[in-house]
mmCIF file of N, CA and C in Angstrom:
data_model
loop_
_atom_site.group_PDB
_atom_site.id
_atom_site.type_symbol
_atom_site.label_atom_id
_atom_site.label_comp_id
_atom_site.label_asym_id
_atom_site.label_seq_id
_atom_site.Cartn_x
_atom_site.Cartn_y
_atom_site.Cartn_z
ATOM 1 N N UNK S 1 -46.703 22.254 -2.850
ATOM 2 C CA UNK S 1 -47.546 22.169 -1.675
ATOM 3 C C UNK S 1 -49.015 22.048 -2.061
ATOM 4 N N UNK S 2 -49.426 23.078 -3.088
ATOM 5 C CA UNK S 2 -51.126 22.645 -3.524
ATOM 6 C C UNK S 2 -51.243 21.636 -4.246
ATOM 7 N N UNK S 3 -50.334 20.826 -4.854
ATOM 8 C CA UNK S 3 -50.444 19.749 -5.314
ATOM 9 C C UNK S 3 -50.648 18.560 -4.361
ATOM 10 N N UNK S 4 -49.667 18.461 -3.126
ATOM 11 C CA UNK S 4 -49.716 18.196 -2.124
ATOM 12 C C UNK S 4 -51.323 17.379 -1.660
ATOM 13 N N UNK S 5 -51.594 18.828 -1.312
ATOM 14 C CA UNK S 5 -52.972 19.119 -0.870
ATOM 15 C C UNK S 5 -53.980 18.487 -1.460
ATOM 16 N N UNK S 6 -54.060 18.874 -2.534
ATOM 17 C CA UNK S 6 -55.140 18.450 -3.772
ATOM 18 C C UNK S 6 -55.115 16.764 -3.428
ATOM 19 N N UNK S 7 -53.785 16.416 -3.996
ATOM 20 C CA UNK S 7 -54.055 14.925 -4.042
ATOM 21 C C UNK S 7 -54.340 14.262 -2.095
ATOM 22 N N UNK S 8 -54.140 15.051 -1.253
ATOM 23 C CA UNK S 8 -54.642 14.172 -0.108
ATOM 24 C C UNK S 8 -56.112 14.330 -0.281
ATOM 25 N N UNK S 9 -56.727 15.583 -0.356
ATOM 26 C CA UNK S 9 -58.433 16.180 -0.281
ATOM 27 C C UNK S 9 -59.036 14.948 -1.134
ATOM 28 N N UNK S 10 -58.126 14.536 -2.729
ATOM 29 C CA UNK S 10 -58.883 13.243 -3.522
ATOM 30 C C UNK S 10 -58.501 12.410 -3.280
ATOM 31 N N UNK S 11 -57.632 11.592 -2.588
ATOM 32 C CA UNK S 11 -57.569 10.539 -1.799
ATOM 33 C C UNK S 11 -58.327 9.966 -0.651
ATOM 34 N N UNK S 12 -58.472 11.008 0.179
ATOM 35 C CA UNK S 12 -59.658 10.809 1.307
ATOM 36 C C UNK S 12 -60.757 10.758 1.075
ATOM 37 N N UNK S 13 -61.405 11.816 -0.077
ATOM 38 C CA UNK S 13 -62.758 11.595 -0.412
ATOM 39 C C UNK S 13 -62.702 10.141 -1.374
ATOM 40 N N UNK S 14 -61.921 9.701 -1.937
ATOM 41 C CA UNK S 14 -61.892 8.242 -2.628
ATOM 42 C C UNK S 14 -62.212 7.198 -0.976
ATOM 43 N N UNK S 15 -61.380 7.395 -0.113
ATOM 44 C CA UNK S 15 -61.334 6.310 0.868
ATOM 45 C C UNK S 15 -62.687 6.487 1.329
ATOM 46 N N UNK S 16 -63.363 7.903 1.662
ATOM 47 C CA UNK S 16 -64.116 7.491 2.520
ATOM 48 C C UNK S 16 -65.592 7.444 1.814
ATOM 49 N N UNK S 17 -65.616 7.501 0.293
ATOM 50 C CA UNK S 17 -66.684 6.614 -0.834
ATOM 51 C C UNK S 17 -66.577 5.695 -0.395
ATOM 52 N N UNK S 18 -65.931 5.072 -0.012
ATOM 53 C CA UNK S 18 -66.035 3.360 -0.384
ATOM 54 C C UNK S 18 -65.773 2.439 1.114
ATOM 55 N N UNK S 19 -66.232 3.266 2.071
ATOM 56 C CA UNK S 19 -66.360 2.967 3.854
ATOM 57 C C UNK S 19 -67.670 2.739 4.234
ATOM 58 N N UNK S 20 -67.557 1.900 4.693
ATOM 59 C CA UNK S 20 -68.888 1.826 4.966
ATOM 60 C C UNK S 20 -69.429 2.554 6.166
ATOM 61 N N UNK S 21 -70.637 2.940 5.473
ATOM 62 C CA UNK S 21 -71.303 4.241 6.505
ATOM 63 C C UNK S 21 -71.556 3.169 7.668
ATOM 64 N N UNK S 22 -71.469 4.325 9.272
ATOM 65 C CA UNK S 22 -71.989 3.907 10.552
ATOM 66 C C UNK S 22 -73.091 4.371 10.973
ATOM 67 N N UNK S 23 -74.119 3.816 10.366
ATOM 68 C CA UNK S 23 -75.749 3.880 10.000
ATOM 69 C C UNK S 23 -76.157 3.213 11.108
ATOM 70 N N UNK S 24 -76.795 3.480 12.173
ATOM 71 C CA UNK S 24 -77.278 2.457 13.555
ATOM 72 C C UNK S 24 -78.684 2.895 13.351
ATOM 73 N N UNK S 25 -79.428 3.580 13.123
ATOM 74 C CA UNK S 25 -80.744 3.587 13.315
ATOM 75 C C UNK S 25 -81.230 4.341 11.314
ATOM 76 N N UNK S 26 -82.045 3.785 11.641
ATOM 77 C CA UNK S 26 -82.783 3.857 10.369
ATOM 78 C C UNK S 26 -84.591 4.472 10.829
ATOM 79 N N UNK S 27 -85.229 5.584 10.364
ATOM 80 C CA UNK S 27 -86.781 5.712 10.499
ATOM 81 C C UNK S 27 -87.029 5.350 9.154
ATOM 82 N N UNK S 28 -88.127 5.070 9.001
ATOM 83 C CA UNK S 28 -88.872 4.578 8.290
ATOM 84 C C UNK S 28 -90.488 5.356 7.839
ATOM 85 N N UNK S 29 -90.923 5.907 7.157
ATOM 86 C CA UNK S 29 -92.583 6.556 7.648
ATOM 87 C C UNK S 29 -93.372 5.609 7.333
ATOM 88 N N UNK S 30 -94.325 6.122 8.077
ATOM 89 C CA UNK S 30 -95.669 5.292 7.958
ATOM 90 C C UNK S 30 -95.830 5.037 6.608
ATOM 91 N N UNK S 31 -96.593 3.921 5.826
ATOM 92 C CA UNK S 31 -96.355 3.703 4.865
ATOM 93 C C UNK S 31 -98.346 2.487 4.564
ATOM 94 N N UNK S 32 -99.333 3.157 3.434
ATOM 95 C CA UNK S 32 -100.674 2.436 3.131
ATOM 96 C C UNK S 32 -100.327 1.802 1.900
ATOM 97 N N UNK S 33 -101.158 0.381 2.175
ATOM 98 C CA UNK S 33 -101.087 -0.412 1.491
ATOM 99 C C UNK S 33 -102.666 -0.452 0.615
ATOM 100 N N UNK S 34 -103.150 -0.597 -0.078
ATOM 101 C CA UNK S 34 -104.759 -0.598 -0.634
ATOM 102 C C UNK S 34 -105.096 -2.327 -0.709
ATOM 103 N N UNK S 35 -106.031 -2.204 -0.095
ATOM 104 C CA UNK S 35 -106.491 -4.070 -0.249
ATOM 105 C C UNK S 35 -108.084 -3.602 -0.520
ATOM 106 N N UNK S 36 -108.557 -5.263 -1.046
ATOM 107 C CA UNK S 36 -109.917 -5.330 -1.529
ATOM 108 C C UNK S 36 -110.615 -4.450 -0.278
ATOM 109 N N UNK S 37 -111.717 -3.482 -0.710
ATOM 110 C CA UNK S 37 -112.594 -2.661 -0.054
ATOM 111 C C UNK S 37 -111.577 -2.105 1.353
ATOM 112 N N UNK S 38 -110.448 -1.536 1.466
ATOM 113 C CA UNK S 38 -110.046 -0.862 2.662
ATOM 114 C C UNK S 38 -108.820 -0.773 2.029
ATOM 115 N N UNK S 39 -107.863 -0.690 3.393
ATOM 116 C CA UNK S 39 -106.398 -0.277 3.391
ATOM 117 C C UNK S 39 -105.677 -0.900 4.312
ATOM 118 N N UNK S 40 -104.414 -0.718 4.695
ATOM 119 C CA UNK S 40 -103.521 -1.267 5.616
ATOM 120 C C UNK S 40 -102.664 -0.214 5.631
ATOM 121 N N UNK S 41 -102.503 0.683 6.992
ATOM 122 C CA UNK S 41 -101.309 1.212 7.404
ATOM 123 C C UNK S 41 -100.547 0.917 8.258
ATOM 124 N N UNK S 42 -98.956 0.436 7.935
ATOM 125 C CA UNK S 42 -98.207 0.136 8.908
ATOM 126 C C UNK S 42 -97.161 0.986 9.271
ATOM 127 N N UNK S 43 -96.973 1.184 10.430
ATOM 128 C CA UNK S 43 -96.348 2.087 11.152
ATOM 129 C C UNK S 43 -94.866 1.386 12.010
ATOM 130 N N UNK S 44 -93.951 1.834 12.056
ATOM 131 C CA UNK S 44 -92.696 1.073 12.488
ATOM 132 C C UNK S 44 -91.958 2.165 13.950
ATOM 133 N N UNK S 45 -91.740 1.394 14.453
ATOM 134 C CA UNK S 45 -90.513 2.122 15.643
ATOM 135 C C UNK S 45 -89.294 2.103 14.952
ATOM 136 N N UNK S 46 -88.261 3.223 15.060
ATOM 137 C CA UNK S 46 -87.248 3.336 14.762
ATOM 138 C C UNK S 46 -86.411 2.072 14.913
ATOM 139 N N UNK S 47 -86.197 1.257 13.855
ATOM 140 C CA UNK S 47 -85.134 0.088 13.304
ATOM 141 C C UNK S 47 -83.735 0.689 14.289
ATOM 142 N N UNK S 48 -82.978 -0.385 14.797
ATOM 143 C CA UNK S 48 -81.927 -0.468 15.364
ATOM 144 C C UNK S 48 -81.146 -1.680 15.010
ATOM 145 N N UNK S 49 -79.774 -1.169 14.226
ATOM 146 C CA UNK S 49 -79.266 -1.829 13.779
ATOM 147 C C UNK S 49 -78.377 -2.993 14.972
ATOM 148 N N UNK S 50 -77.952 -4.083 14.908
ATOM 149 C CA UNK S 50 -77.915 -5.324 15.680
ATOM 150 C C UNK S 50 -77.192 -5.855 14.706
ATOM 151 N N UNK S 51 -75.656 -6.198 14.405
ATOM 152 C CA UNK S 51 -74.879 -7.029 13.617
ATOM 153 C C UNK S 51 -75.339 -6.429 12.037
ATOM 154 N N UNK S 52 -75.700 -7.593 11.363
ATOM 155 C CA UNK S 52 -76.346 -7.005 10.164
ATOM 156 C C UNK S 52 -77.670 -7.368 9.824
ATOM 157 N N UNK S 53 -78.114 -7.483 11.267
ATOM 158 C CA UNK S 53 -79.693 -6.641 10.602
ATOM 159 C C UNK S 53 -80.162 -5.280 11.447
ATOM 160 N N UNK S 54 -81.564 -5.123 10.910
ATOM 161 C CA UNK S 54 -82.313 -3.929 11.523
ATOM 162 C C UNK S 54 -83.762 -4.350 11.895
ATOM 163 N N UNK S 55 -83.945 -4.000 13.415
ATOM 164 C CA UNK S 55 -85.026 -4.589 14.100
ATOM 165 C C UNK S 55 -85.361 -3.493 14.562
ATOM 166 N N UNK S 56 -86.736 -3.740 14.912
ATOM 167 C CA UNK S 56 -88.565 -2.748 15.163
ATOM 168 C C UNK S 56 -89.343 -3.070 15.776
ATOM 169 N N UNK S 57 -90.552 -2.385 16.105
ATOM 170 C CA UNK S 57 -91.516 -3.027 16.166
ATOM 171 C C UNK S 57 -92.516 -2.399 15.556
ATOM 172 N N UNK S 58 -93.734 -3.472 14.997
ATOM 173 C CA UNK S 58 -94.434 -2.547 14.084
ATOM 174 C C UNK S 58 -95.730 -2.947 14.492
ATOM 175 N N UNK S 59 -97.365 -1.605 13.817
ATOM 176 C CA UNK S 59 -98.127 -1.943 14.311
ATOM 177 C C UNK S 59 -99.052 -1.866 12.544
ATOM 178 N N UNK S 60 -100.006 -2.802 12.699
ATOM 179 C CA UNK S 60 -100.274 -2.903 11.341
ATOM 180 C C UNK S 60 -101.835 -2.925 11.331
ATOM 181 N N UNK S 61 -102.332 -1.507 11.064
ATOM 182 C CA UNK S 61 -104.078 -1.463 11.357
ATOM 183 C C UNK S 61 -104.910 -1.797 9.589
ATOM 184 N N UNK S 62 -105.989 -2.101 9.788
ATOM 185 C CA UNK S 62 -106.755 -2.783 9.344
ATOM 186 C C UNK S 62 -107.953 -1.836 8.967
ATOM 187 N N UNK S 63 -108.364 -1.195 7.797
ATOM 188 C CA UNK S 63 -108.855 -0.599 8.099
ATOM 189 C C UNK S 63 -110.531 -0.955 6.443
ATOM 190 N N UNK S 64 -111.285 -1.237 7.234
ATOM 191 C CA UNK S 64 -112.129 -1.283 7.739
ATOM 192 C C UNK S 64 -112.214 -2.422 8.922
ATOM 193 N N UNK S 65 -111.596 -3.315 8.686
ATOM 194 C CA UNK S 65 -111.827 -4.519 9.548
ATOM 195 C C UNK S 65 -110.484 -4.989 10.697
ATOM 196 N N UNK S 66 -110.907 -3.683 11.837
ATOM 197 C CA UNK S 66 -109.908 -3.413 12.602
ATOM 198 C C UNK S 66 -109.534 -5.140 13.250
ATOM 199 N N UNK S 67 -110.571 -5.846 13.512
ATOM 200 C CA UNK S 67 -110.015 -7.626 13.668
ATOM 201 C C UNK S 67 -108.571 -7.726 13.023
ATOM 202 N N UNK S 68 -108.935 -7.709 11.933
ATOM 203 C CA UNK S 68 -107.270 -8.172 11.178
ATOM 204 C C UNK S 68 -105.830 -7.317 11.595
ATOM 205 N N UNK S 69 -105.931 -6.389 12.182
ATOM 206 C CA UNK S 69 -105.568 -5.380 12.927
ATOM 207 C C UNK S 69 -104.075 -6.355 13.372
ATOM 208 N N UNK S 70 -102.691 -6.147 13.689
ATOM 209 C CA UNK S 70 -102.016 -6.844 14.274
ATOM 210 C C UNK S 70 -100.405 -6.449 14.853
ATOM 211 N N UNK S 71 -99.942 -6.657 15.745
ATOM 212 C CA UNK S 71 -98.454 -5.516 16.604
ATOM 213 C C UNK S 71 -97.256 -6.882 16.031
ATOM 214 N N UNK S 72 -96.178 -6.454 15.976
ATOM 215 C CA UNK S 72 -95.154 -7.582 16.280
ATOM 216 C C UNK S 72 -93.992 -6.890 16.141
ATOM 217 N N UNK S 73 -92.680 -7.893 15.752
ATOM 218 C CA UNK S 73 -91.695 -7.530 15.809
ATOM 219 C C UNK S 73 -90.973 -7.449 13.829
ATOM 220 N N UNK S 74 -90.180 -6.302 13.468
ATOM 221 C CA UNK S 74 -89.403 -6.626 12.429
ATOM 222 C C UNK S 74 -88.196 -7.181 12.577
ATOM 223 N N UNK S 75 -87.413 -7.688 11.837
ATOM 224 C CA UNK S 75 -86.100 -8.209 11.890
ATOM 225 C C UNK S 75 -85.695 -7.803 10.130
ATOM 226 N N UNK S 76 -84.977 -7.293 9.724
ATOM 227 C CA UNK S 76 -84.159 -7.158 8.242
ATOM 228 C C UNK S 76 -82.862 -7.406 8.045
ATOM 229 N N UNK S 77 -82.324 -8.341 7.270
ATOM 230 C CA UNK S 77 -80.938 -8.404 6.586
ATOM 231 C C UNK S 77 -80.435 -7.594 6.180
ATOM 232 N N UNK S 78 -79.547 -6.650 6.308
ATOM 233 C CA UNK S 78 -78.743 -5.734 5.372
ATOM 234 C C UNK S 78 -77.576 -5.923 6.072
ATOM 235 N N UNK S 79 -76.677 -5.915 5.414
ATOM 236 C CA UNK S 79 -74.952 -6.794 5.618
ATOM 237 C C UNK S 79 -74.466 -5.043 5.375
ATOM 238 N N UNK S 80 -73.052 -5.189 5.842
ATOM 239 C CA UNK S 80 -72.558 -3.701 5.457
ATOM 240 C C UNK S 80 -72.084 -3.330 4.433
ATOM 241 N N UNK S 81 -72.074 -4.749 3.435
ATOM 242 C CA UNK S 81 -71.442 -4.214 1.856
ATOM 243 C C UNK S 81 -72.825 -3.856 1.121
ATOM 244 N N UNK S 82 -73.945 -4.096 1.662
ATOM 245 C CA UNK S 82 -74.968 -3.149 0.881
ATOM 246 C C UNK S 82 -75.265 -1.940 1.486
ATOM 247 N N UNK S 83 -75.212 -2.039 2.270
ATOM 248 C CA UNK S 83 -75.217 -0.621 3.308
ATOM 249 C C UNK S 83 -73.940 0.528 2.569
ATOM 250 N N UNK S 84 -72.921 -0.178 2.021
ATOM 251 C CA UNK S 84 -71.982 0.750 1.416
ATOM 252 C C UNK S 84 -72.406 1.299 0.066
ATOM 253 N N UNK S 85 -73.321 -0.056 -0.499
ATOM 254 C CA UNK S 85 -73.683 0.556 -1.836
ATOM 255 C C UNK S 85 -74.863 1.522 -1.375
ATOM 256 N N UNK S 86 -75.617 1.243 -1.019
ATOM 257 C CA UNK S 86 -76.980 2.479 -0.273
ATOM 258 C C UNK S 86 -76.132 3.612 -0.566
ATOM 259 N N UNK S 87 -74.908 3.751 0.061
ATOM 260 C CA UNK S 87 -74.284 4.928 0.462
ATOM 261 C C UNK S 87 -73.828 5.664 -1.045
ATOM 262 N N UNK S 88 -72.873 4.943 -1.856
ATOM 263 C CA UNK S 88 -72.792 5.081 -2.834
ATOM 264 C C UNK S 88 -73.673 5.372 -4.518
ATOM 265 N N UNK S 89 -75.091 5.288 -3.497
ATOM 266 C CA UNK S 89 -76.110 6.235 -4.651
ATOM 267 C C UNK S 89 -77.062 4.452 -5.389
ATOM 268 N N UNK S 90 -76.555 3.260 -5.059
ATOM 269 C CA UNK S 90 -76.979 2.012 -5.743
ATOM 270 C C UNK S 90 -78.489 1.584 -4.992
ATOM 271 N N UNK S 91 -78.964 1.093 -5.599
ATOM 272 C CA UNK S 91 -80.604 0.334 -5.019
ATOM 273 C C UNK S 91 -79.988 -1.050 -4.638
ATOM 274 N N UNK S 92 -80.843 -0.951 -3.820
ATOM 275 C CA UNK S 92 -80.082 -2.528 -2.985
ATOM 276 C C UNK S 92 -81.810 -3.241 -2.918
ATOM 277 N N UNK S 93 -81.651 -4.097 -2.690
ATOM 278 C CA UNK S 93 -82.753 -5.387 -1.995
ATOM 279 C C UNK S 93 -82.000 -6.048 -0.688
ATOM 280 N N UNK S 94 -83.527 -6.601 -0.111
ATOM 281 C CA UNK S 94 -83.110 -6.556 1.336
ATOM 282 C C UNK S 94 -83.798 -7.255 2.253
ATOM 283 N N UNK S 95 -84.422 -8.327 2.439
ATOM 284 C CA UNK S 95 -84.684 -9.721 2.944
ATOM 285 C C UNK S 95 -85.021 -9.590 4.541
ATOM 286 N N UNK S 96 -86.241 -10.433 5.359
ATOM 287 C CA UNK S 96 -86.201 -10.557 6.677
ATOM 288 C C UNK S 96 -87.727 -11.137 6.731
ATOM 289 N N UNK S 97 -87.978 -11.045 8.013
ATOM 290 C CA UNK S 97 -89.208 -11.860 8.402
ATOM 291 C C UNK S 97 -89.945 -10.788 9.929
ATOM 292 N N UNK S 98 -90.910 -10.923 9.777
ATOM 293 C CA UNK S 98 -92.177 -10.368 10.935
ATOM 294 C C UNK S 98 -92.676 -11.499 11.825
ATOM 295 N N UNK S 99 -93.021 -10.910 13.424
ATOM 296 C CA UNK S 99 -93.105 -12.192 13.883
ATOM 297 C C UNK S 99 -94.300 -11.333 14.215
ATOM 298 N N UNK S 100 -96.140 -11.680 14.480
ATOM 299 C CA UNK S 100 -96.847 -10.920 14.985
ATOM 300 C C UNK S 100 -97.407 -11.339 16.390
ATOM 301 N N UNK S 101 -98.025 -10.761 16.737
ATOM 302 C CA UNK S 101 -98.405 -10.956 18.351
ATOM 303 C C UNK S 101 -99.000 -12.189 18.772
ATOM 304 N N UNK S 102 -98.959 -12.968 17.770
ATOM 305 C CA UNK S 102 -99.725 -14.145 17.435
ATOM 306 C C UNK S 102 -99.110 -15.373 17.336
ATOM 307 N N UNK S 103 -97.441 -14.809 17.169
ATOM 308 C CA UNK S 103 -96.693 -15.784 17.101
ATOM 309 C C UNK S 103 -96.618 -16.276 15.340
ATOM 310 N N UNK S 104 -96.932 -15.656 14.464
ATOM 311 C CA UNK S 104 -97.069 -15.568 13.297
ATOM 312 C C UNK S 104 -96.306 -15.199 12.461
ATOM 313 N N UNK S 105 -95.512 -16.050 11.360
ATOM 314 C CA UNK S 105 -94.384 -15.404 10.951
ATOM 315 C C UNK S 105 -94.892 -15.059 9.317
ATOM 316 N N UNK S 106 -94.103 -13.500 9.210
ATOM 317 C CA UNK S 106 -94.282 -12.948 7.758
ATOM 318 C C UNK S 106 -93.076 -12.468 6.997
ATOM 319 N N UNK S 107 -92.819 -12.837 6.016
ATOM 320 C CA UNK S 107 -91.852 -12.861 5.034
ATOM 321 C C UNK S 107 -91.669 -11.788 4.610
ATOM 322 N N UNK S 108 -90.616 -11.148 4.599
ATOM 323 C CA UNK S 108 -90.507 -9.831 4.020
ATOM 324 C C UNK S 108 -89.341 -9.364 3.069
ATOM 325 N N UNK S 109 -89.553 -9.177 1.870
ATOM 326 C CA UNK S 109 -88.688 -8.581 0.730
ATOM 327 C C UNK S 109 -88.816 -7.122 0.323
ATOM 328 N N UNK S 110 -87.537 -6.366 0.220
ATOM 329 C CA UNK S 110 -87.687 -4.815 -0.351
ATOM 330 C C UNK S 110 -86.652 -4.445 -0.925
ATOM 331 N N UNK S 111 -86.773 -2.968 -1.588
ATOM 332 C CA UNK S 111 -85.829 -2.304 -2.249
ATOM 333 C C UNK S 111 -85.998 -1.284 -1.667
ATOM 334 N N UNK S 112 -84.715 -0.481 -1.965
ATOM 335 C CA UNK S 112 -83.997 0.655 -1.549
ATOM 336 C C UNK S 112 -83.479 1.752 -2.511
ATOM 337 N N UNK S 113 -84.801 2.546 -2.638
ATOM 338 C CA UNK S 113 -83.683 3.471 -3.640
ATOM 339 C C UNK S 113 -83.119 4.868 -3.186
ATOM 340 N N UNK S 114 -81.864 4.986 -2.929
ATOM 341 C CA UNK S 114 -81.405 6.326 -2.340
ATOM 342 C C UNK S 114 -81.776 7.299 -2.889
ATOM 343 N N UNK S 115 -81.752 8.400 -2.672
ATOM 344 C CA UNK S 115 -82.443 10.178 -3.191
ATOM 345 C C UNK S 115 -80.605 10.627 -3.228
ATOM 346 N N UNK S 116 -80.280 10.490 -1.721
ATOM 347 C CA UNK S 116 -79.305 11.189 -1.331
ATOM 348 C C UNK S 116 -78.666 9.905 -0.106
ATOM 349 N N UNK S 117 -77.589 10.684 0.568
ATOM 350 C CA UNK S 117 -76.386 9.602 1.546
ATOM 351 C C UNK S 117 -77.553 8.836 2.464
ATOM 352 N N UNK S 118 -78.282 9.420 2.917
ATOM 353 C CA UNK S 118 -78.813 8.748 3.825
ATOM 354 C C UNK S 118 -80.553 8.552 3.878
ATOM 355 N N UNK S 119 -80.977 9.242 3.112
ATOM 356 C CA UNK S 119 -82.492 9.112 2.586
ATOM 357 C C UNK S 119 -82.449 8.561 1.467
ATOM 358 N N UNK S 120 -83.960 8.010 0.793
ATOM 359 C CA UNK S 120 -84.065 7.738 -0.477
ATOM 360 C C UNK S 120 -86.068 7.024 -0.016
ATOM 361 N N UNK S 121 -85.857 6.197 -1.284
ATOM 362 C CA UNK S 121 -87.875 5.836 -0.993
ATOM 363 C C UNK S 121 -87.418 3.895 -0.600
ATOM 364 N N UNK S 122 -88.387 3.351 -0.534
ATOM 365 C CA UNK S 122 -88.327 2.146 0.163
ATOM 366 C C UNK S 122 -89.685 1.579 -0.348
ATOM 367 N N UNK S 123 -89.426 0.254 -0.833
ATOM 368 C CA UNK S 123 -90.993 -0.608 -1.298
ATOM 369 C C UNK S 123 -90.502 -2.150 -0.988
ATOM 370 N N UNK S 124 -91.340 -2.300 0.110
ATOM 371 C CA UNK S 124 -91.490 -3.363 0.790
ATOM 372 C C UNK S 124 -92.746 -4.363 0.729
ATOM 373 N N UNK S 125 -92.395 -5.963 0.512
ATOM 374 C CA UNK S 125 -93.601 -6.453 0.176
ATOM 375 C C UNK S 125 -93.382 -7.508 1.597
ATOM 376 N N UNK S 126 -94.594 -7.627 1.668
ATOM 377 C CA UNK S 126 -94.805 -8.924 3.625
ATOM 378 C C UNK S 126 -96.118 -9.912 2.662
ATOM 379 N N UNK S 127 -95.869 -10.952 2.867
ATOM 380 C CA UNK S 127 -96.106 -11.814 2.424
ATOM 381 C C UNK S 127 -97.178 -12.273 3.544
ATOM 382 N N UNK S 128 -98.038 -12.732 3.520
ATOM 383 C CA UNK S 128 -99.212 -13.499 5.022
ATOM 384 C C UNK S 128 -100.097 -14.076 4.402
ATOM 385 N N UNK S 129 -100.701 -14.980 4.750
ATOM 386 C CA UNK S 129 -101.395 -15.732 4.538
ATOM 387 C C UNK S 129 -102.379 -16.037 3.221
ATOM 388 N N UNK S 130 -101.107 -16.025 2.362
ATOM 389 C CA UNK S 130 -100.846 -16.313 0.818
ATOM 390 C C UNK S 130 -101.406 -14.798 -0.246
ATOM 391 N N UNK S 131 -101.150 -13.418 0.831
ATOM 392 C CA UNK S 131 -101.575 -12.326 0.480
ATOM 393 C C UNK S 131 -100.501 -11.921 0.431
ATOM 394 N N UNK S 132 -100.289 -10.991 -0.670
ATOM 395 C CA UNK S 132 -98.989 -9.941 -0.271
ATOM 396 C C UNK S 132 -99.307 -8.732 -0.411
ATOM 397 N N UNK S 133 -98.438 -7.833 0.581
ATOM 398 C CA UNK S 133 -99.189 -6.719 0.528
ATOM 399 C C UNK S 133 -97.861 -5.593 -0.081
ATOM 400 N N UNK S 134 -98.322 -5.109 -0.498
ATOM 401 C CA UNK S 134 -97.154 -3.574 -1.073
ATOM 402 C C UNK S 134 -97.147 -2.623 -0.796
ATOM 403 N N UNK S 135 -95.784 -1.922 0.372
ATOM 404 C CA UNK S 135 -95.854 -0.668 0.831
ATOM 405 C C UNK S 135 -94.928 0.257 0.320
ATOM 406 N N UNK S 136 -95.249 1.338 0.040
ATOM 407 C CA UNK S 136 -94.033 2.153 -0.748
ATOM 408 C C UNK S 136 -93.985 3.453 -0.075
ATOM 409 N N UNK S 137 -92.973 3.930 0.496
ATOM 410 C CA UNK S 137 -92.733 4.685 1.568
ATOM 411 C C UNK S 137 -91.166 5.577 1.120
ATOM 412 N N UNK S 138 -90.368 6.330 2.867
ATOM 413 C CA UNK S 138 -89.446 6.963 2.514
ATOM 414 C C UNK S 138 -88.808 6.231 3.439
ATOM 415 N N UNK S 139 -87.544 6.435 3.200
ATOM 416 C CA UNK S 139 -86.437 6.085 4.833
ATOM 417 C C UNK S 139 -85.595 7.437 4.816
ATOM 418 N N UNK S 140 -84.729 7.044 6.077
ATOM 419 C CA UNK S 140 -83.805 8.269 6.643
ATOM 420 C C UNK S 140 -83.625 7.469 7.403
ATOM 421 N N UNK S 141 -81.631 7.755 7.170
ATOM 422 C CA UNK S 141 -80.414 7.027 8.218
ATOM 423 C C UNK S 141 -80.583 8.030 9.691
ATOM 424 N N UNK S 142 -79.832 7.602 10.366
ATOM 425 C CA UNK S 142 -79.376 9.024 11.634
ATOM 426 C C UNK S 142 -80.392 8.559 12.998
ATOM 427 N N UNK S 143 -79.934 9.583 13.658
ATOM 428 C CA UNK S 143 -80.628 10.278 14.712
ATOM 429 C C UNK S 143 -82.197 10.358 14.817
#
């Protein structure tokens, strides 16, 4: 019977390694970027996952030169077989585009490195108008 046992307890924890987590919202923190003479902090609304991506909206201040200042929308690729590796402790990369209030589209590439199941740090680069900028931040799955 404890043999039994044993082997269902390591069977299930085998199955449910390798399931892909039901991750629907993702936060993100605020996250500064350093540019010539100032900074850039961008700030995100809680990502909601939509098929396989994760969409936001973000606001991106300018700081000294609040002009450059700008709101829009995120959109990100993550499919659920990387979402499984996330889960499984692996760094993933992770692809999408920014649209800004302007009608302005920005390119966006990142990595993912987990801590733990559902947190870890996040460095994201947005690409604009032949600038790229580098944000390195935390995430957290959930609620």
């Amino acid at each position: 019977m404890r043999l039994l046992l044993t082997l269902m307890l390591c069977l299930g924890g085998a199955w449910s390694a390798q399931a892909t987590p039901a991750w629907e919202r993702v936060t993100v923190a605020t996250m500064k970027a350093s540019i010539y003479v100032g900074s850039v902090r961008l700030t995100s609304s809680v990502f909601e996952r939509q098929g396989e991506h994760f969409s936001a909206t973000y606001e991106a201040r300018v700081f000294p030169w609040a002009f450059w200042s700008e709101t829009g929308s995120i959109r990100l690729q993550v499919p659920p077989a990387e979402l499984a590796r996330l889960a499984r402790g692996e760094v993933i990369d992770f692809a999408g585009d920014a649209e800004n209030h302007k009608g302005r589209l920005r390119k966006i590439t990142g990595r993912a490195y987990p801590d733990e199941i559902a947190t870890g740090k996040i460095k994201v680069r947005i690409r604009m108008d032949g600038t790229e900028l580098i944000f390195n931040g935390n995430y957290r799955f959930g609620p």
